PDB file of C-alpha atoms in Angstrom:
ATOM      1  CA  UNK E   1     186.691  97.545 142.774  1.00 53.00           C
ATOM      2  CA  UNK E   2     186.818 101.196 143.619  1.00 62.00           C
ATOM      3  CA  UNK E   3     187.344 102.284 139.868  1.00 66.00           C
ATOM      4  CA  UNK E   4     183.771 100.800 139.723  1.00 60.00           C
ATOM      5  CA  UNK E   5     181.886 102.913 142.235  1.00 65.00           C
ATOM      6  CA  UNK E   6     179.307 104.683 140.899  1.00 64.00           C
ATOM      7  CA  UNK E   7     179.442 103.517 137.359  1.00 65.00           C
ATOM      8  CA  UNK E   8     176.811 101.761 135.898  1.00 63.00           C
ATOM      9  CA  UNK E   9     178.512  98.621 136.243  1.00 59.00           C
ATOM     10  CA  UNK E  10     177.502  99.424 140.262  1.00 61.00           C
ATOM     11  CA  UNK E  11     174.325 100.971 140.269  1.00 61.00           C
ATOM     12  CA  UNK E  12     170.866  99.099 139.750  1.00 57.00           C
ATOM     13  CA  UNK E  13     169.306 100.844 136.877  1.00 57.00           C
ATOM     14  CA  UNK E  14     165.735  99.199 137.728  1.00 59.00           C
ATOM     15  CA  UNK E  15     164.712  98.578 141.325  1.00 57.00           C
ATOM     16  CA  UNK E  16     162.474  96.025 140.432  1.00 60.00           C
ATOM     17  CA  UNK E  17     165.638  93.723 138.995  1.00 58.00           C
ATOM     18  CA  UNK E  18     166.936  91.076 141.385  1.00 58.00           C
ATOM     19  CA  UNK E  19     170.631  92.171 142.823  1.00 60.00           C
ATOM     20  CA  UNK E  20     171.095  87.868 142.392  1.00 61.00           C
ATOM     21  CA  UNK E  21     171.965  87.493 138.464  1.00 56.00           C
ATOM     22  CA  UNK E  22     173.144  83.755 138.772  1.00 53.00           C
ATOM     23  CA  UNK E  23     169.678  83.216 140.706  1.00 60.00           C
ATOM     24  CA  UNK E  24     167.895  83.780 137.901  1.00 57.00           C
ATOM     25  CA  UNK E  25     169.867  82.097 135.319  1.00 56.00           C
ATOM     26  CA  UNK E  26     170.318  78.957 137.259  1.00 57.00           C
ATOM     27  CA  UNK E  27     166.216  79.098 136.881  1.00 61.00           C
ATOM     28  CA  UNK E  28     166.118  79.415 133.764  1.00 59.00           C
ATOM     29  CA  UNK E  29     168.098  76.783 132.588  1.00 58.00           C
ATOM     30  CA  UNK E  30     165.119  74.630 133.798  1.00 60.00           C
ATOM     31  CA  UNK E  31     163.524  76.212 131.062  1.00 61.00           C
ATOM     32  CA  UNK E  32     166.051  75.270 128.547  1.00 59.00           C
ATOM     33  CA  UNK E  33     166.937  71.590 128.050  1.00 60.00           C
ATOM     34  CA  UNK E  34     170.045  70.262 125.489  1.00 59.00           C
ATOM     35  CA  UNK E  35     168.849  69.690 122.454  1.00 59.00           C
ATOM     36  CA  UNK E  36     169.686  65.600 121.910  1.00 60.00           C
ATOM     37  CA  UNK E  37     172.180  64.854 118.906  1.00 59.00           C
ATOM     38  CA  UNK E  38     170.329  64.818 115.335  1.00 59.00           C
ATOM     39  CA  UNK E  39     170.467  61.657 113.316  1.00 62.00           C
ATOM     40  CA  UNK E  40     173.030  63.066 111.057  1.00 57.00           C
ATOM     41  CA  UNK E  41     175.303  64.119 113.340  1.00 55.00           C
ATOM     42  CA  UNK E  42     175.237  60.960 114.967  1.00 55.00           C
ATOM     43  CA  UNK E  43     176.238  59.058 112.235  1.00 55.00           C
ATOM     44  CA  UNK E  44     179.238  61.468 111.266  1.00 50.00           C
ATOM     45  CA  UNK E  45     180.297  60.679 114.755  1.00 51.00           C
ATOM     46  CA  UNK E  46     180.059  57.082 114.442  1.00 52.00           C
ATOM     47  CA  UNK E  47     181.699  56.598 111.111  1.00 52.00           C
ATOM     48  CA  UNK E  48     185.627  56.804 111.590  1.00 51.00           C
ATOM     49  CA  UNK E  49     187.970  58.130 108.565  1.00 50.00           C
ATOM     50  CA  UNK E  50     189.299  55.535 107.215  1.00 55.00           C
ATOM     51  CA  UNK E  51     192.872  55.467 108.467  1.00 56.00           C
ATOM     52  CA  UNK E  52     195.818  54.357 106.398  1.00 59.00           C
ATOM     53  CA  UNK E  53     199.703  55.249 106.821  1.00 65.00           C
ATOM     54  CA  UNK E  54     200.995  57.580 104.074  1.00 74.00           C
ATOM     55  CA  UNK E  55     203.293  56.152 101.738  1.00 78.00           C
ATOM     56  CA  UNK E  56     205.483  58.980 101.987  1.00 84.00           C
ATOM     57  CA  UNK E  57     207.421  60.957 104.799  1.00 86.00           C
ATOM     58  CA  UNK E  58     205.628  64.578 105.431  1.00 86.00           C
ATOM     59  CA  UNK E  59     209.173  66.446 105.056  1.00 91.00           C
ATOM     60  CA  UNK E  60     209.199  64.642 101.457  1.00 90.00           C
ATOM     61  CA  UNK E  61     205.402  65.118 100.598  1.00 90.00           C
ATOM     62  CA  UNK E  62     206.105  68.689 101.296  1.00 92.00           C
ATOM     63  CA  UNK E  63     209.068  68.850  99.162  1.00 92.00           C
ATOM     64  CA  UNK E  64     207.126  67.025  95.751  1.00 92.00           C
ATOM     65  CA  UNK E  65     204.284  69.501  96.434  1.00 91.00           C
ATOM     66  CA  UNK E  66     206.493  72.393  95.941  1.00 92.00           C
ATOM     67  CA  UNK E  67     208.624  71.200  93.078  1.00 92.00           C
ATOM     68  CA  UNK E  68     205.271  70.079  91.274  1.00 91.00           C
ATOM     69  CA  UNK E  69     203.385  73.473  92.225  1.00 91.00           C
ATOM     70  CA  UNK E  70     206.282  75.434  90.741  1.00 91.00           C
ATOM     71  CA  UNK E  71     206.205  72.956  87.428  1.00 90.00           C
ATOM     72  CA  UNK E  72     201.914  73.991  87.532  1.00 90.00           C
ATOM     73  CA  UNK E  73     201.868  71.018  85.386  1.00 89.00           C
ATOM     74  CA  UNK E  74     199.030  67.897  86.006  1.00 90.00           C
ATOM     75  CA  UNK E  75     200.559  64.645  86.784  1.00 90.00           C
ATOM     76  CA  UNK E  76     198.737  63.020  83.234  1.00 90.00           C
ATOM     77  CA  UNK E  77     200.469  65.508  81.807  1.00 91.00           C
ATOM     78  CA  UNK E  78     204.030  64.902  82.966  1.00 91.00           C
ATOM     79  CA  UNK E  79     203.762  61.569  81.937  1.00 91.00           C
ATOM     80  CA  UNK E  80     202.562  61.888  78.672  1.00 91.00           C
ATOM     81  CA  UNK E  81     205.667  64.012  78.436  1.00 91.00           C
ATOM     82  CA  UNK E  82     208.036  61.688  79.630  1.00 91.00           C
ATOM     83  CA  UNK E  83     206.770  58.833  77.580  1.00 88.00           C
ATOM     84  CA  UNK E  84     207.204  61.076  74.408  1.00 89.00           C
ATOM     85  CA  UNK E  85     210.202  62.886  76.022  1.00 88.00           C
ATOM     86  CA  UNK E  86     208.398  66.235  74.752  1.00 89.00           C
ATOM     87  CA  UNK E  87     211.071  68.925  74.995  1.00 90.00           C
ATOM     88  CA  UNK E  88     208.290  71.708  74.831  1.00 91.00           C
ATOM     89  CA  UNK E  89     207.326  70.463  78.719  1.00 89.00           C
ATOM     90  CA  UNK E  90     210.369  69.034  79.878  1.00 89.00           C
ATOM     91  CA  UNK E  91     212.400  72.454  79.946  1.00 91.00           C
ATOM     92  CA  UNK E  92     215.558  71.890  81.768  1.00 91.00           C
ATOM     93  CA  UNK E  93     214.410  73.403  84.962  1.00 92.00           C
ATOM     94  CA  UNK E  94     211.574  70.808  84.729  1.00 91.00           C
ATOM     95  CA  UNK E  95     213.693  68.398  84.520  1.00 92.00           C
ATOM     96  CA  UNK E  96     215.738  69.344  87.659  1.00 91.00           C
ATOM     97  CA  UNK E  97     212.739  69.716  89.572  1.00 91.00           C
ATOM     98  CA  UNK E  98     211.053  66.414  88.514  1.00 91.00           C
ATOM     99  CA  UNK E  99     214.333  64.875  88.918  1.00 90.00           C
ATOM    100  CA  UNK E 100     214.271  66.035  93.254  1.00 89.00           C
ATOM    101  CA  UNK E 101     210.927  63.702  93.016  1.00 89.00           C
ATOM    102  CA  UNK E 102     211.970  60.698  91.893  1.00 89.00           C
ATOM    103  CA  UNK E 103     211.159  58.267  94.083  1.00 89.00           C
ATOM    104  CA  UNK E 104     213.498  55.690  95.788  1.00 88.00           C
ATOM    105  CA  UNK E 105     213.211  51.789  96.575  1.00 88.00           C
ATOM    106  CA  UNK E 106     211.019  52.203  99.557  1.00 89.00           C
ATOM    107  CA  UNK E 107     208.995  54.809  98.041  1.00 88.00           C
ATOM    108  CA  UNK E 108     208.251  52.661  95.296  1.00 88.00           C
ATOM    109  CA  UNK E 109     207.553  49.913  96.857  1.00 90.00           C
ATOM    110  CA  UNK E 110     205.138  51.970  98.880  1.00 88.00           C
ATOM    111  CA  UNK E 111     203.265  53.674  96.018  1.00 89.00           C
ATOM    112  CA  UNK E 112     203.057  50.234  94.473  1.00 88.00           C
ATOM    113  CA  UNK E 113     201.352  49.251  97.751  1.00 86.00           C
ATOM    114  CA  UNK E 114     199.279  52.391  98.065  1.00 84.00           C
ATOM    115  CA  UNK E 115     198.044  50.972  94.348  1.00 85.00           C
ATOM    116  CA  UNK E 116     197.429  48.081  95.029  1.00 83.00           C
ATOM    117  CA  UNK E 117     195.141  49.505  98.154  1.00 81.00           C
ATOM    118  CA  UNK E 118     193.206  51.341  95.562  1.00 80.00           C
ATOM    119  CA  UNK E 119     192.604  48.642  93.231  1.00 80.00           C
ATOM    120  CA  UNK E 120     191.407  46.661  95.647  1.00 77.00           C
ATOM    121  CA  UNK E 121     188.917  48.722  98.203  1.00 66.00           C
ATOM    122  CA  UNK E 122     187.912  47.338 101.227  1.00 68.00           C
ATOM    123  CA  UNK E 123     185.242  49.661 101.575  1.00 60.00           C
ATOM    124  CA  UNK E 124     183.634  52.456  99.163  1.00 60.00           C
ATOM    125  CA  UNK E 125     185.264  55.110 101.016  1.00 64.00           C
ATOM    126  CA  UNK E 126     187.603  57.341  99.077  1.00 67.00           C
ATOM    127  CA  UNK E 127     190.891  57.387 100.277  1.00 72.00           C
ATOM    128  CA  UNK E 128     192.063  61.029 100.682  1.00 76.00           C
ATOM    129  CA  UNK E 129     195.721  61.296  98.834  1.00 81.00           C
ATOM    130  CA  UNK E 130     198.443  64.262  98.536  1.00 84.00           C
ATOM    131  CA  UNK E 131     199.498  65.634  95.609  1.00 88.00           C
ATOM    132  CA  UNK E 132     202.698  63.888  95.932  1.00 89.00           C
ATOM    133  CA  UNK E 133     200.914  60.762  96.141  1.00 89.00           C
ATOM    134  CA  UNK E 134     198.988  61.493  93.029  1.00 89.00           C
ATOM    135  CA  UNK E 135     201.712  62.368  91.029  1.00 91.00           C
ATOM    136  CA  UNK E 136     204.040  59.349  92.204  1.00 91.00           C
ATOM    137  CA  UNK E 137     201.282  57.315  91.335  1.00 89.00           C
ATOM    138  CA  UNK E 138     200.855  58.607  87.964  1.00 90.00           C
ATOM    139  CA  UNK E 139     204.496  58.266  87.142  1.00 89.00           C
ATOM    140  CA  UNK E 140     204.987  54.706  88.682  1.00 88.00           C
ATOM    141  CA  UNK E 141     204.666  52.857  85.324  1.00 86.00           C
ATOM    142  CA  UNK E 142     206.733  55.175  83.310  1.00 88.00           C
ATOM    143  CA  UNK E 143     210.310  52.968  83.195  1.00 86.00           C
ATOM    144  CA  UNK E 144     213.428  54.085  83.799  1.00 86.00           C
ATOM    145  CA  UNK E 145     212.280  57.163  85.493  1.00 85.00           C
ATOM    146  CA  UNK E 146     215.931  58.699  87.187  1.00 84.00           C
ATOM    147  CA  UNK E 147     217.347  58.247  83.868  1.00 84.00           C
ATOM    148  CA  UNK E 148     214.699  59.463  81.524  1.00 81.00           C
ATOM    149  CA  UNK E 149     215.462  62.589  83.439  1.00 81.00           C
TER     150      UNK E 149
END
């Protein structure tokens, strides 16, 4: 408090000012009333995401995501290039990285619930998905998958 003395932080520039700040804002939120919600914001409040659990583990979502992000190839296109088994996309680091996301039993059987969710909505809500999601998906009715690769 004394390294304050005599600064301006101290001293009263105008006389006529009231020495009680709070005073007068405690008056003058009288003045000022909340705003009530708008419409819109209401209704984003009211509508929940729709919640579902993700078919695959985070660590492992993570893991697909980087492998495909390295590939910087589209799902639709991996496909088409394991149907044809086009050696122009599937170089042989391609193939070790697409072979790190092949999916197992329960991963399979979860993407094949996770489609069966989307061919069947319960509501017209879009369900958000990862890119590991998408790309499982895309590759879930290419057979033989672990050994194509």
């Amino acid at each position: 408090a004394r390294e304050l003395d005599g600064s301006v932080w101290t001293r009263r520039p105008c006389a006529h000012l009231p020495s009680d700040v709070s005073g007068v804002f405690g008056r003058a939120s009288l003045f000022f009333k909340a705003a009530a919600p708008s419409r819109a914001a209401a209704t984003l409040n009211a509508k929940q995401p729709r919640k579902r659990r993700a078919a695959l583990d985070a660590n492992r979502a993570n893991m697909i995501g980087i492998s495909l992000a390295k590939l910087k190839l589209h799902p639709a296109l991996i496909k088409r290039a394991l149907f044809e088994l086009d050696e122009a996309v599937l170089t042989p680091d391609a193939i070790a990285a697409l072979s790190n996301c092949t999916p197992d039993q329960n991963e399979s059987a979860a993407i094949a619930a996770l489609a069966a969710e989307l061919a069947n909505p319960s509501s017209a809500e879009p369900i958000a998905l990862s890119e590991a999601e998408k790309y499982l998906l895309e590759v879930a009715d290419v057979p033989r998958l672990g050994p194509r690769l």
